[in-house]
């Protein structure tokens, strides 16, 4: 995933601005011997604001912007002059971004709509100047309030793709082939497992110029909810889907067992996924004749809609679109469900490399010619060896 532009998990350090201090100033002017207090208030610190942007599809810009600091408020001055407010920092994020506390894993906020703004960290309030504290019994207050301190917090941003249909299945079940057959998406297709290394989105055209969005995630294997394979990393992307489409190949050893394994992994990842509408697509039916398909249809006995398809020949794709559209447009299956429950982050749902900022250099060859290296500083000291020697000119001020 290091070379991919699709970044759906990033940890950043945010700090709002601190409030400016109030002023303890007294008015001084000719022929005004007792002008009284006139210290101004301090300005508030800047906020950290998240704003949804429908034109973004990845958290890649934040991967190289790990520290986000807002401006501090300026202190007040005499003449009741208020300090300037600190500059707010607005961070553009894709729609579907969820924010968690990096220390506790607690869910904080989410951004789902274009232009929606969420105040992630509030800037500190500015202190009051001494003119606020004057009274008949205290005509010359010589104190003012300090500004509130800044708020610093490490947060984790997770991107959960907004799609109508989510494809769920084992590796090599035909999910990418199906997506390429019903949409204009061109995912990588090959005859080995885990061909799909990152989620893919495709817009499926339907009748009367209608359409819906289908998302393909990497294949799930048994134990994915505990960290096996690649499926766990991307299971979050189907939490927002209105309908889950289970893709099981017709040549599977036990179709019922594969379905139960997939459903069990989803339930262990987030029990709320079990409540979503489910449809089963038996793929690769071009290997079966009509008699075998009818026999298989009568023996499966699933209590949810089951469609037999072949993405290569187009068999059953029209029926599949009709079934998906009926499920999507059902009044109880809306995409933006307000009661979605985001499970807290725990050890199984974190990306260790992102949390700890681990960047491993590419391994070097054992027989590398170090004498011809243009920059010796780029070579790891462990690779020099005992026999590697070089001279350092004491007269040269540059680092060798």
mmCIF file of C-alpha atoms in Angstrom:
data_model
loop_
_atom_site.group_PDB
_atom_site.id
_atom_site.type_symbol
_atom_site.label_atom_id
_atom_site.label_comp_id
_atom_site.label_asym_id
_atom_site.label_seq_id
_atom_site.Cartn_x
_atom_site.Cartn_y
_atom_site.Cartn_z
ATOM 1 C CA UNK A 1 0.000 0.000 0.000
ATOM 2 C CA UNK A 2 3.019 2.295 0.260
ATOM 3 C CA UNK A 3 2.969 3.107 -3.461
ATOM 4 C CA UNK A 4 -0.799 3.584 -3.678
ATOM 5 C CA UNK A 5 -2.537 6.945 -3.879
ATOM 6 C CA UNK A 6 -5.574 5.563 -2.074
ATOM 7 C CA UNK A 7 -5.050 6.419 1.600
ATOM 8 C CA UNK A 8 -8.000 5.682 3.874
ATOM 9 C CA UNK A 9 -6.323 5.814 7.289
ATOM 10 C CA UNK A 10 -4.078 8.538 8.657
ATOM 11 C CA UNK A 11 -3.018 9.783 12.089
ATOM 12 C CA UNK A 12 -2.373 13.501 12.595
ATOM 13 C CA UNK A 13 -1.550 15.818 15.483
ATOM 14 C CA UNK A 14 -3.852 18.843 15.781
ATOM 15 C CA UNK A 15 -3.486 21.873 18.016
ATOM 16 C CA UNK A 16 -5.870 24.791 18.243
ATOM 17 C CA UNK A 17 -4.668 28.324 18.961
ATOM 18 C CA UNK A 18 -4.338 29.691 22.477
ATOM 19 C CA UNK A 19 -6.269 32.765 23.485
ATOM 20 C CA UNK A 20 -4.554 36.122 23.794
ATOM 21 C CA UNK A 21 -4.091 37.690 27.230
ATOM 22 C CA UNK A 22 -6.170 40.640 28.328
ATOM 23 C CA UNK A 23 -4.426 43.971 28.936
ATOM 24 C CA UNK A 24 -4.069 45.675 32.333
ATOM 25 C CA UNK A 25 -3.625 49.149 30.848
ATOM 26 C CA UNK A 26 -4.661 52.545 32.199
ATOM 27 C CA UNK A 27 -5.663 55.538 30.152
ATOM 28 C CA UNK A 28 -3.020 58.250 30.103
ATOM 29 C CA UNK A 29 -3.648 61.628 28.500
ATOM 30 C CA UNK A 30 -2.844 65.256 29.171
ATOM 31 C CA UNK A 31 -5.210 66.869 31.646
ATOM 32 C CA UNK A 32 -6.710 63.458 32.448
ATOM 33 C CA UNK A 33 -4.994 62.549 35.699
ATOM 34 C CA UNK A 34 -7.204 59.537 36.465
ATOM 35 C CA UNK A 35 -8.225 58.083 33.129
ATOM 36 C CA UNK A 36 -9.088 54.697 34.580
ATOM 37 C CA UNK A 37 -8.563 51.179 33.229
ATOM 38 C CA UNK A 38 -8.902 50.690 29.486
ATOM 39 C CA UNK A 39 -7.131 47.400 28.799
ATOM 40 C CA UNK A 40 -8.600 45.504 25.843
ATOM 41 C CA UNK A 41 -9.523 41.838 25.583
ATOM 42 C CA UNK A 42 -7.300 39.242 24.002
ATOM 43 C CA UNK A 43 -8.267 37.579 20.733
ATOM 44 C CA UNK A 44 -9.495 33.987 20.625
ATOM 45 C CA UNK A 45 -7.322 31.199 19.317
ATOM 46 C CA UNK A 46 -7.909 29.627 15.938
ATOM 47 C CA UNK A 47 -10.150 26.587 15.453
ATOM 48 C CA UNK A 48 -9.343 23.322 13.667
ATOM 49 C CA UNK A 49 -12.237 22.709 11.254
ATOM 50 C CA UNK A 50 -12.933 19.714 9.005
ATOM 51 C CA UNK A 51 -14.868 20.394 5.791
ATOM 52 C CA UNK A 52 -16.299 17.785 3.440
ATOM 53 C CA UNK A 53 -15.223 17.946 -0.196
ATOM 54 C CA UNK A 54 -17.023 15.776 -2.756
ATOM 55 C CA UNK A 55 -14.133 16.143 -5.205
ATOM 56 C CA UNK A 56 -11.710 14.316 -2.898
ATOM 57 C CA UNK A 57 -11.566 10.527 -2.777
ATOM 58 C CA UNK A 58 -8.523 9.871 -0.586
ATOM 59 C CA UNK A 59 -6.750 11.140 2.545
ATOM 60 C CA UNK A 60 -3.457 11.332 0.645
ATOM 61 C CA UNK A 61 -2.897 15.115 1.271
ATOM 62 C CA UNK A 62 -2.954 14.495 5.032
ATOM 63 C CA UNK A 63 -0.400 11.709 4.791
ATOM 64 C CA UNK A 64 2.223 14.399 4.206
ATOM 65 C CA UNK A 65 0.673 16.956 6.591
ATOM 66 C CA UNK A 66 0.971 15.250 9.933
ATOM 67 C CA UNK A 67 0.915 18.388 12.111
ATOM 68 C CA UNK A 68 -1.906 20.933 11.869
ATOM 69 C CA UNK A 69 -1.618 23.989 14.110
ATOM 70 C CA UNK A 70 -4.021 26.923 14.250
ATOM 71 C CA UNK A 71 -2.949 30.514 14.926
ATOM 72 C CA UNK A 72 -2.764 32.009 18.412
ATOM 73 C CA UNK A 73 -4.856 34.974 19.515
ATOM 74 C CA UNK A 74 -3.077 38.296 20.007
ATOM 75 C CA UNK A 75 -3.065 40.084 23.386
ATOM 76 C CA UNK A 76 -5.216 43.144 23.975
ATOM 77 C CA UNK A 77 -3.757 46.645 24.242
ATOM 78 C CA UNK A 78 -4.714 49.984 25.706
ATOM 79 C CA UNK A 79 -7.640 52.065 24.585
ATOM 80 C CA UNK A 80 -9.875 48.992 24.778
ATOM 81 C CA UNK A 81 -8.211 47.644 21.654
ATOM 82 C CA UNK A 82 -9.001 43.972 21.316
ATOM 83 C CA UNK A 83 -6.363 41.524 20.148
ATOM 84 C CA UNK A 84 -6.644 39.877 16.765
ATOM 85 C CA UNK A 85 -8.249 36.440 16.604
ATOM 86 C CA UNK A 86 -6.024 33.549 15.623
ATOM 87 C CA UNK A 87 -6.311 32.145 12.115
ATOM 88 C CA UNK A 88 -8.595 29.136 11.749
ATOM 89 C CA UNK A 89 -7.315 26.107 9.870
ATOM 90 C CA UNK A 90 -9.822 24.367 7.595
ATOM 91 C CA UNK A 91 -8.873 20.851 6.523
ATOM 92 C CA UNK A 92 -10.558 19.467 3.412
ATOM 93 C CA UNK A 93 -11.494 15.784 3.750
ATOM 94 C CA UNK A 94 -13.472 13.376 1.536
ATOM 95 C CA UNK A 95 -17.127 12.792 2.295
ATOM 96 C CA UNK A 96 -17.401 9.757 4.546
ATOM 97 C CA UNK A 97 -14.465 10.608 6.838
ATOM 98 C CA UNK A 98 -14.768 9.482 10.465
ATOM 99 C CA UNK A 99 -12.638 10.932 13.287
ATOM 100 C CA UNK A 100 -11.397 8.918 16.283
ATOM 101 C CA UNK A 101 -9.266 9.840 19.268
ATOM 102 C CA UNK A 102 -5.838 8.330 18.675
ATOM 103 C CA UNK A 103 -5.199 7.558 22.360
ATOM 104 C CA UNK A 104 -8.500 5.997 23.432
ATOM 105 C CA UNK A 105 -10.050 5.025 20.078
ATOM 106 C CA UNK A 106 -13.206 6.952 20.976
ATOM 107 C CA UNK A 107 -15.451 8.068 18.121
ATOM 108 C CA UNK A 108 -15.469 11.879 17.840
ATOM 109 C CA UNK A 109 -17.202 13.053 14.659
ATOM 110 C CA UNK A 110 -17.878 12.299 11.001
ATOM 111 C CA UNK A 111 -18.168 14.297 7.788
ATOM 112 C CA UNK A 112 -20.655 12.884 5.291
ATOM 113 C CA UNK A 113 -21.896 15.814 3.162
ATOM 114 C CA UNK A 114 -20.178 18.168 0.751
ATOM 115 C CA UNK A 115 -19.508 21.493 2.458
ATOM 116 C CA UNK A 116 -20.317 20.147 5.924
ATOM 117 C CA UNK A 117 -18.061 21.665 8.578
ATOM 118 C CA UNK A 118 -17.152 20.032 11.878
ATOM 119 C CA UNK A 119 -15.262 22.005 14.520
ATOM 120 C CA UNK A 120 -12.722 19.414 15.600
ATOM 121 C CA UNK A 121 -10.803 21.545 18.146
ATOM 122 C CA UNK A 122 -12.011 24.845 19.560
ATOM 123 C CA UNK A 123 -9.537 27.661 20.022
ATOM 124 C CA UNK A 124 -8.921 29.092 23.475
ATOM 125 C CA UNK A 125 -10.965 32.128 24.512
ATOM 126 C CA UNK A 126 -9.175 35.444 24.902
ATOM 127 C CA UNK A 127 -8.683 36.921 28.349
ATOM 128 C CA UNK A 128 -10.703 39.924 29.552
ATOM 129 C CA UNK A 129 -9.005 43.263 29.918
ATOM 130 C CA UNK A 130 -8.917 45.119 33.240
ATOM 131 C CA UNK A 131 -11.716 47.504 32.233
ATOM 132 C CA UNK A 132 -14.164 44.618 32.780
ATOM 133 C CA UNK A 133 -13.240 44.459 36.470
ATOM 134 C CA UNK A 134 -13.645 48.118 37.465
ATOM 135 C CA UNK A 135 -16.254 48.823 40.077
ATOM 136 C CA UNK A 136 -17.075 51.574 42.610
ATOM 137 C CA UNK A 137 -14.963 49.758 45.162
ATOM 138 C CA UNK A 138 -12.172 48.766 42.770
ATOM 139 C CA UNK A 139 -11.557 51.703 40.467
ATOM 140 C CA UNK A 140 -8.053 50.739 39.399
ATOM 141 C CA UNK A 141 -7.859 46.964 38.832
ATOM 142 C CA UNK A 142 -4.286 46.096 38.023
ATOM 143 C CA UNK A 143 -4.970 42.615 36.744
ATOM 144 C CA UNK A 144 -6.462 41.024 33.631
ATOM 145 C CA UNK A 145 -7.350 37.522 32.553
ATOM 146 C CA UNK A 146 -4.854 35.314 30.722
ATOM 147 C CA UNK A 147 -6.052 33.605 27.565
ATOM 148 C CA UNK A 148 -7.212 30.009 27.597
ATOM 149 C CA UNK A 149 -4.547 27.484 26.608
ATOM 150 C CA UNK A 150 -4.497 25.650 23.295
ATOM 151 C CA UNK A 151 -6.025 22.185 22.920
ATOM 152 C CA UNK A 152 -3.727 19.524 21.487
ATOM 153 C CA UNK A 153 -4.999 16.155 20.351
ATOM 154 C CA UNK A 154 -3.873 13.265 18.198
ATOM 155 C CA UNK A 155 -6.686 12.034 15.994
ATOM 156 C CA UNK A 156 -7.141 9.227 13.485
ATOM 157 C CA UNK A 157 -9.075 9.875 10.298
ATOM 158 C CA UNK A 158 -10.733 6.887 8.643
ATOM 159 C CA UNK A 159 -12.324 7.093 5.219
ATOM 160 C CA UNK A 160 -15.425 4.956 4.723
ATOM 161 C CA UNK A 161 -16.518 5.002 1.101
ATOM 162 C CA UNK A 162 -20.044 6.146 0.326
ATOM 163 C CA UNK A 163 -21.562 3.506 -1.949
ATOM 164 C CA UNK A 164 -24.952 1.875 -2.434
ATOM 165 C CA UNK A 165 -23.773 -1.717 -2.906
ATOM 166 C CA UNK A 166 -20.772 -3.376 -1.299
ATOM 167 C CA UNK A 167 -19.239 -6.534 -2.774
ATOM 168 C CA UNK A 168 -18.233 -9.167 -0.218
ATOM 169 C CA UNK A 169 -16.490 -12.402 -1.056
ATOM 170 C CA UNK A 170 -13.423 -14.577 -0.870
ATOM 171 C CA UNK A 171 -10.394 -13.880 -3.093
ATOM 172 C CA UNK A 172 -10.916 -14.929 -6.710
ATOM 173 C CA UNK A 173 -14.693 -15.010 -6.294
ATOM 174 C CA UNK A 174 -15.184 -12.814 -9.367
ATOM 175 C CA UNK A 175 -15.948 -9.490 -7.644
ATOM 176 C CA UNK A 176 -13.625 -7.379 -9.810
ATOM 177 C CA UNK A 177 -14.868 -9.093 -12.973
ATOM 178 C CA UNK A 178 -18.454 -8.332 -11.972
ATOM 179 C CA UNK A 179 -17.636 -4.672 -11.287
ATOM 180 C CA UNK A 180 -15.939 -4.310 -14.665
ATOM 181 C CA UNK A 181 -18.915 -5.951 -16.415
ATOM 182 C CA UNK A 182 -21.655 -3.738 -14.946
ATOM 183 C CA UNK A 183 -19.765 -0.429 -14.775
ATOM 184 C CA UNK A 184 -17.026 1.534 -16.493
ATOM 185 C CA UNK A 185 -14.548 0.755 -13.716
ATOM 186 C CA UNK A 186 -11.432 -1.124 -14.766
ATOM 187 C CA UNK A 187 -10.072 -2.925 -11.694
ATOM 188 C CA UNK A 188 -7.112 -5.253 -11.963
ATOM 189 C CA UNK A 189 -8.195 -8.799 -12.836
ATOM 190 C CA UNK A 190 -5.892 -11.821 -12.647
ATOM 191 C CA UNK A 191 -5.998 -15.533 -11.811
ATOM 192 C CA UNK A 192 -4.313 -15.258 -8.393
ATOM 193 C CA UNK A 193 -5.683 -14.271 -4.948
ATOM 194 C CA UNK A 194 -5.710 -10.702 -3.633
ATOM 195 C CA UNK A 195 -5.567 -9.099 -7.055
ATOM 196 C CA UNK A 196 -7.549 -6.188 -5.633
ATOM 197 C CA UNK A 197 -5.277 -4.332 -3.215
ATOM 198 C CA UNK A 198 -7.474 -1.289 -2.612
ATOM 199 C CA UNK A 199 -11.207 -0.527 -2.839
ATOM 200 C CA UNK A 200 -12.657 0.209 -6.265
ATOM 201 C CA UNK A 201 -15.790 2.220 -7.039
ATOM 202 C CA UNK A 202 -17.972 1.882 -10.129
ATOM 203 C CA UNK A 203 -21.172 3.603 -11.255
ATOM 204 C CA UNK A 204 -23.690 1.036 -12.504
ATOM 205 C CA UNK A 205 -26.105 2.308 -15.157
ATOM 206 C CA UNK A 206 -29.746 1.321 -14.780
ATOM 207 C CA UNK A 207 -32.971 1.908 -16.664
ATOM 208 C CA UNK A 208 -34.324 5.416 -17.374
ATOM 209 C CA UNK A 209 -30.916 7.081 -16.872
ATOM 210 C CA UNK A 210 -30.747 5.957 -13.246
ATOM 211 C CA UNK A 211 -27.603 4.642 -11.611
ATOM 212 C CA UNK A 212 -26.123 3.451 -8.335
ATOM 213 C CA UNK A 213 -22.597 3.096 -6.918
ATOM 214 C CA UNK A 214 -20.958 -0.286 -6.344
ATOM 215 C CA UNK A 215 -17.838 -0.757 -4.194
ATOM 216 C CA UNK A 216 -15.402 -3.663 -4.443
ATOM 217 C CA UNK A 217 -13.073 -4.372 -1.507
ATOM 218 C CA UNK A 218 -10.182 -6.858 -1.314
ATOM 219 C CA UNK A 219 -11.152 -10.453 -0.676
ATOM 220 C CA UNK A 220 -12.017 -11.594 2.838
ATOM 221 C CA UNK A 221 -10.599 -14.801 4.280
ATOM 222 C CA UNK A 222 -11.482 -16.676 7.445
ATOM 223 C CA UNK A 223 -10.046 -14.778 10.405
ATOM 224 C CA UNK A 224 -10.113 -11.377 8.669
ATOM 225 C CA UNK A 225 -11.796 -9.776 11.691
ATOM 226 C CA UNK A 226 -8.734 -10.780 13.739
ATOM 227 C CA UNK A 227 -6.243 -9.305 11.301
ATOM 228 C CA UNK A 228 -5.640 -12.049 8.738
ATOM 229 C CA UNK A 229 -5.308 -11.143 5.077
ATOM 230 C CA UNK A 230 -6.248 -7.775 3.617
ATOM 231 C CA UNK A 231 -10.001 -7.789 4.213
ATOM 232 C CA UNK A 232 -9.860 -6.290 7.711
ATOM 233 C CA UNK A 233 -8.119 -3.175 6.428
ATOM 234 C CA UNK A 234 -11.044 -2.423 4.126
ATOM 235 C CA UNK A 235 -14.088 -3.844 5.911
ATOM 236 C CA UNK A 236 -14.832 -0.306 7.132
ATOM 237 C CA UNK A 237 -15.796 0.684 3.585
ATOM 238 C CA UNK A 238 -18.947 -1.454 3.586
ATOM 239 C CA UNK A 239 -20.278 -0.045 6.875
ATOM 240 C CA UNK A 240 -22.065 2.737 4.978
ATOM 241 C CA UNK A 241 -23.367 0.580 2.113
ATOM 242 C CA UNK A 242 -27.125 0.214 1.834
ATOM 243 C CA UNK A 243 -26.940 -3.353 0.460
ATOM 244 C CA UNK A 244 -24.324 -6.098 0.796
ATOM 245 C CA UNK A 245 -23.838 -8.348 -2.233
ATOM 246 C CA UNK A 246 -22.168 -11.663 -1.345
ATOM 247 C CA UNK A 247 -20.328 -13.064 -4.374
ATOM 248 C CA UNK A 248 -19.730 -16.816 -4.161
ATOM 249 C CA UNK A 249 -18.384 -18.817 -7.124
ATOM 250 C CA UNK A 250 -20.414 -21.730 -8.431
ATOM 251 C CA UNK A 251 -17.376 -24.041 -8.195
ATOM 252 C CA UNK A 252 -17.011 -23.526 -4.433
ATOM 253 C CA UNK A 253 -16.735 -26.684 -2.334
ATOM 254 C CA UNK A 254 -19.545 -25.604 -0.018
ATOM 255 C CA UNK A 255 -21.529 -22.484 -0.910
ATOM 256 C CA UNK A 256 -23.397 -22.457 2.411
ATOM 257 C CA UNK A 257 -20.165 -22.700 4.404
ATOM 258 C CA UNK A 258 -18.519 -19.841 2.508
ATOM 259 C CA UNK A 259 -21.568 -17.660 3.087
ATOM 260 C CA UNK A 260 -21.572 -18.417 6.820
ATOM 261 C CA UNK A 261 -17.847 -17.645 7.095
ATOM 262 C CA UNK A 262 -18.252 -14.295 5.352
ATOM 263 C CA UNK A 263 -21.276 -13.382 7.441
ATOM 264 C CA UNK A 264 -19.458 -14.368 10.636
ATOM 265 C CA UNK A 265 -16.454 -12.170 9.817
ATOM 266 C CA UNK A 266 -18.716 -9.180 9.188
ATOM 267 C CA UNK A 267 -20.560 -9.766 12.463
ATOM 268 C CA UNK A 268 -17.319 -9.937 14.452
ATOM 269 C CA UNK A 269 -16.051 -6.760 12.812
ATOM 270 C CA UNK A 270 -19.256 -4.770 13.404
ATOM 271 C CA UNK A 271 -22.485 -6.487 14.538
ATOM 272 C CA UNK A 272 -24.499 -3.756 12.827
ATOM 273 C CA UNK A 273 -23.473 -5.113 9.418
ATOM 274 C CA UNK A 274 -25.685 -8.173 9.938
ATOM 275 C CA UNK A 275 -28.776 -5.961 9.925
ATOM 276 C CA UNK A 276 -28.100 -4.690 6.410
ATOM 277 C CA UNK A 277 -30.026 -6.193 3.453
ATOM 278 C CA UNK A 278 -28.106 -9.041 1.852
ATOM 279 C CA UNK A 279 -28.182 -10.523 -1.642
ATOM 280 C CA UNK A 280 -26.242 -13.553 -2.865
ATOM 281 C CA UNK A 281 -24.771 -13.722 -6.358
ATOM 282 C CA UNK A 282 -23.551 -17.149 -7.523
ATOM 283 C CA UNK A 283 -20.807 -16.197 -9.983
ATOM 284 C CA UNK A 284 -18.986 -18.103 -12.732
ATOM 285 C CA UNK A 285 -22.206 -19.793 -13.897
ATOM 286 C CA UNK A 286 -20.848 -19.963 -17.446
ATOM 287 C CA UNK A 287 -19.229 -23.244 -16.326
ATOM 288 C CA UNK A 288 -22.682 -24.741 -15.656
ATOM 289 C CA UNK A 289 -25.471 -25.717 -18.015
ATOM 290 C CA UNK A 290 -29.119 -24.855 -17.462
ATOM 291 C CA UNK A 291 -29.881 -28.200 -15.845
ATOM 292 C CA UNK A 292 -27.118 -27.823 -13.252
ATOM 293 C CA UNK A 293 -28.197 -24.247 -12.512
ATOM 294 C CA UNK A 294 -31.804 -25.348 -11.904
ATOM 295 C CA UNK A 295 -30.652 -28.181 -9.675
ATOM 296 C CA UNK A 296 -28.351 -25.890 -7.712
ATOM 297 C CA UNK A 297 -31.089 -23.286 -7.364
ATOM 298 C CA UNK A 298 -33.467 -25.851 -5.843
ATOM 299 C CA UNK A 299 -30.903 -27.239 -3.380
ATOM 300 C CA UNK A 300 -29.465 -23.995 -1.984
ATOM 301 C CA UNK A 301 -32.549 -22.845 -0.126
ATOM 302 C CA UNK A 302 -31.280 -19.447 1.044
ATOM 303 C CA UNK A 303 -33.821 -17.223 2.786
ATOM 304 C CA UNK A 304 -32.451 -14.135 0.993
ATOM 305 C CA UNK A 305 -32.560 -13.238 -2.742
ATOM 306 C CA UNK A 306 -30.169 -15.383 -4.767
ATOM 307 C CA UNK A 307 -29.133 -14.590 -8.352
ATOM 308 C CA UNK A 308 -27.063 -16.769 -10.684
ATOM 309 C CA UNK A 309 -24.727 -14.702 -12.857
ATOM 310 C CA UNK A 310 -21.797 -14.853 -15.214
ATOM 311 C CA UNK A 311 -19.829 -11.649 -15.626
ATOM 312 C CA UNK A 312 -18.033 -13.080 -18.676
ATOM 313 C CA UNK A 313 -21.140 -13.944 -20.725
ATOM 314 C CA UNK A 314 -23.531 -11.432 -19.104
ATOM 315 C CA UNK A 315 -25.866 -14.157 -17.887
ATOM 316 C CA UNK A 316 -28.143 -12.929 -15.070
ATOM 317 C CA UNK A 317 -26.692 -9.396 -14.868
ATOM 318 C CA UNK A 318 -30.024 -7.732 -15.747
ATOM 319 C CA UNK A 319 -31.796 -9.729 -13.051
ATOM 320 C CA UNK A 320 -29.037 -8.799 -10.597
ATOM 321 C CA UNK A 321 -29.426 -5.070 -11.335
ATOM 322 C CA UNK A 322 -33.185 -5.296 -10.834
ATOM 323 C CA UNK A 323 -32.749 -7.053 -7.499
ATOM 324 C CA UNK A 324 -30.159 -4.552 -6.305
ATOM 325 C CA UNK A 325 -32.257 -1.566 -7.361
ATOM 326 C CA UNK A 326 -35.308 -2.848 -5.471
ATOM 327 C CA UNK A 327 -33.214 -3.270 -2.345
ATOM 328 C CA UNK A 328 -31.542 0.133 -2.680
ATOM 329 C CA UNK A 329 -34.765 2.056 -3.235
ATOM 330 C CA UNK A 330 -36.528 0.346 -0.349
ATOM 331 C CA UNK A 331 -37.553 3.051 2.126
ATOM 332 C CA UNK A 332 -35.841 1.237 5.007
ATOM 333 C CA UNK A 333 -32.488 0.948 3.188
ATOM 334 C CA UNK A 334 -31.338 4.523 2.802
ATOM 335 C CA UNK A 335 -27.634 5.178 2.282
ATOM 336 C CA UNK A 336 -27.179 7.933 4.854
ATOM 337 C CA UNK A 337 -28.658 6.214 7.888
ATOM 338 C CA UNK A 338 -28.335 8.596 10.857
ATOM 339 C CA UNK A 339 -28.253 5.748 13.398
ATOM 340 C CA UNK A 340 -25.015 4.173 12.148
ATOM 341 C CA UNK A 341 -22.836 3.108 15.069
ATOM 342 C CA UNK A 342 -19.081 3.489 14.552
ATOM 343 C CA UNK A 343 -17.240 0.899 16.588
ATOM 344 C CA UNK A 344 -14.310 2.271 18.655
ATOM 345 C CA UNK A 345 -10.827 1.645 17.372
ATOM 346 C CA UNK A 346 -8.992 -1.201 19.057
ATOM 347 C CA UNK A 347 -5.793 -3.096 18.427
ATOM 348 C CA UNK A 348 -7.305 -5.144 15.590
ATOM 349 C CA UNK A 349 -8.650 -2.129 13.718
ATOM 350 C CA UNK A 350 -5.574 0.070 13.800
ATOM 351 C CA UNK A 351 -2.820 0.379 11.194
ATOM 352 C CA UNK A 352 0.401 0.131 13.153
ATOM 353 C CA UNK A 353 2.595 1.680 10.467
ATOM 354 C CA UNK A 354 0.419 4.798 10.373
ATOM 355 C CA UNK A 355 -0.006 5.092 14.147
ATOM 356 C CA UNK A 356 3.718 4.928 14.858
ATOM 357 C CA UNK A 357 4.894 6.760 11.719
ATOM 358 C CA UNK A 358 6.990 3.791 10.599
ATOM 359 C CA UNK A 359 8.744 4.316 7.294
ATOM 360 C CA UNK A 360 10.990 1.398 6.342
ATOM 361 C CA UNK A 361 13.719 2.074 3.722
ATOM 362 C CA UNK A 362 13.990 -0.208 0.751
ATOM 363 C CA UNK A 363 16.350 -3.156 1.371
ATOM 364 C CA UNK A 364 19.805 -2.803 -0.193
ATOM 365 C CA UNK A 365 21.602 -5.513 -2.129
ATOM 366 C CA UNK A 366 24.451 -7.256 -0.375
ATOM 367 C CA UNK A 367 26.869 -6.787 -3.273
ATOM 368 C CA UNK A 368 26.140 -3.086 -3.759
ATOM 369 C CA UNK A 369 29.134 -1.004 -4.804
ATOM 370 C CA UNK A 370 29.206 1.530 -1.994
ATOM 371 C CA UNK A 371 32.305 3.323 -3.351
ATOM 372 C CA UNK A 372 30.280 4.530 -6.325
ATOM 373 C CA UNK A 373 27.408 5.835 -4.196
ATOM 374 C CA UNK A 374 26.749 9.514 -4.839
ATOM 375 C CA UNK A 375 25.789 10.244 -1.236
ATOM 376 C CA UNK A 376 27.242 8.148 1.586
ATOM 377 C CA UNK A 377 24.677 9.539 3.974
ATOM 378 C CA UNK A 378 21.957 7.564 2.198
ATOM 379 C CA UNK A 379 23.627 4.241 3.158
ATOM 380 C CA UNK A 380 22.566 2.604 6.398
ATOM 381 C CA UNK A 381 25.521 2.259 8.855
ATOM 382 C CA UNK A 382 24.607 -1.396 9.339
ATOM 383 C CA UNK A 383 25.425 -2.013 5.681
ATOM 384 C CA UNK A 384 28.963 -0.596 5.850
ATOM 385 C CA UNK A 385 30.527 -3.638 7.479
ATOM 386 C CA UNK A 386 33.824 -3.831 9.357
ATOM 387 C CA UNK A 387 36.041 -3.546 6.260
ATOM 388 C CA UNK A 388 34.351 -0.418 4.901
ATOM 389 C CA UNK A 389 36.620 2.579 5.466
ATOM 390 C CA UNK A 390 36.730 6.136 4.173
ATOM 391 C CA UNK A 391 38.675 9.277 4.916
ATOM 392 C CA UNK A 392 37.299 12.495 6.306
ATOM 393 C CA UNK A 393 39.006 15.745 5.454
ATOM 394 C CA UNK A 394 39.221 17.784 8.667
ATOM 395 C CA UNK A 395 39.545 21.005 6.641
ATOM 396 C CA UNK A 396 36.238 20.468 4.917
ATOM 397 C CA UNK A 397 33.296 21.834 6.901
ATOM 398 C CA UNK A 398 30.711 19.775 5.050
ATOM 399 C CA UNK A 399 29.346 16.572 6.562
ATOM 400 C CA UNK A 400 30.678 13.401 5.020
#
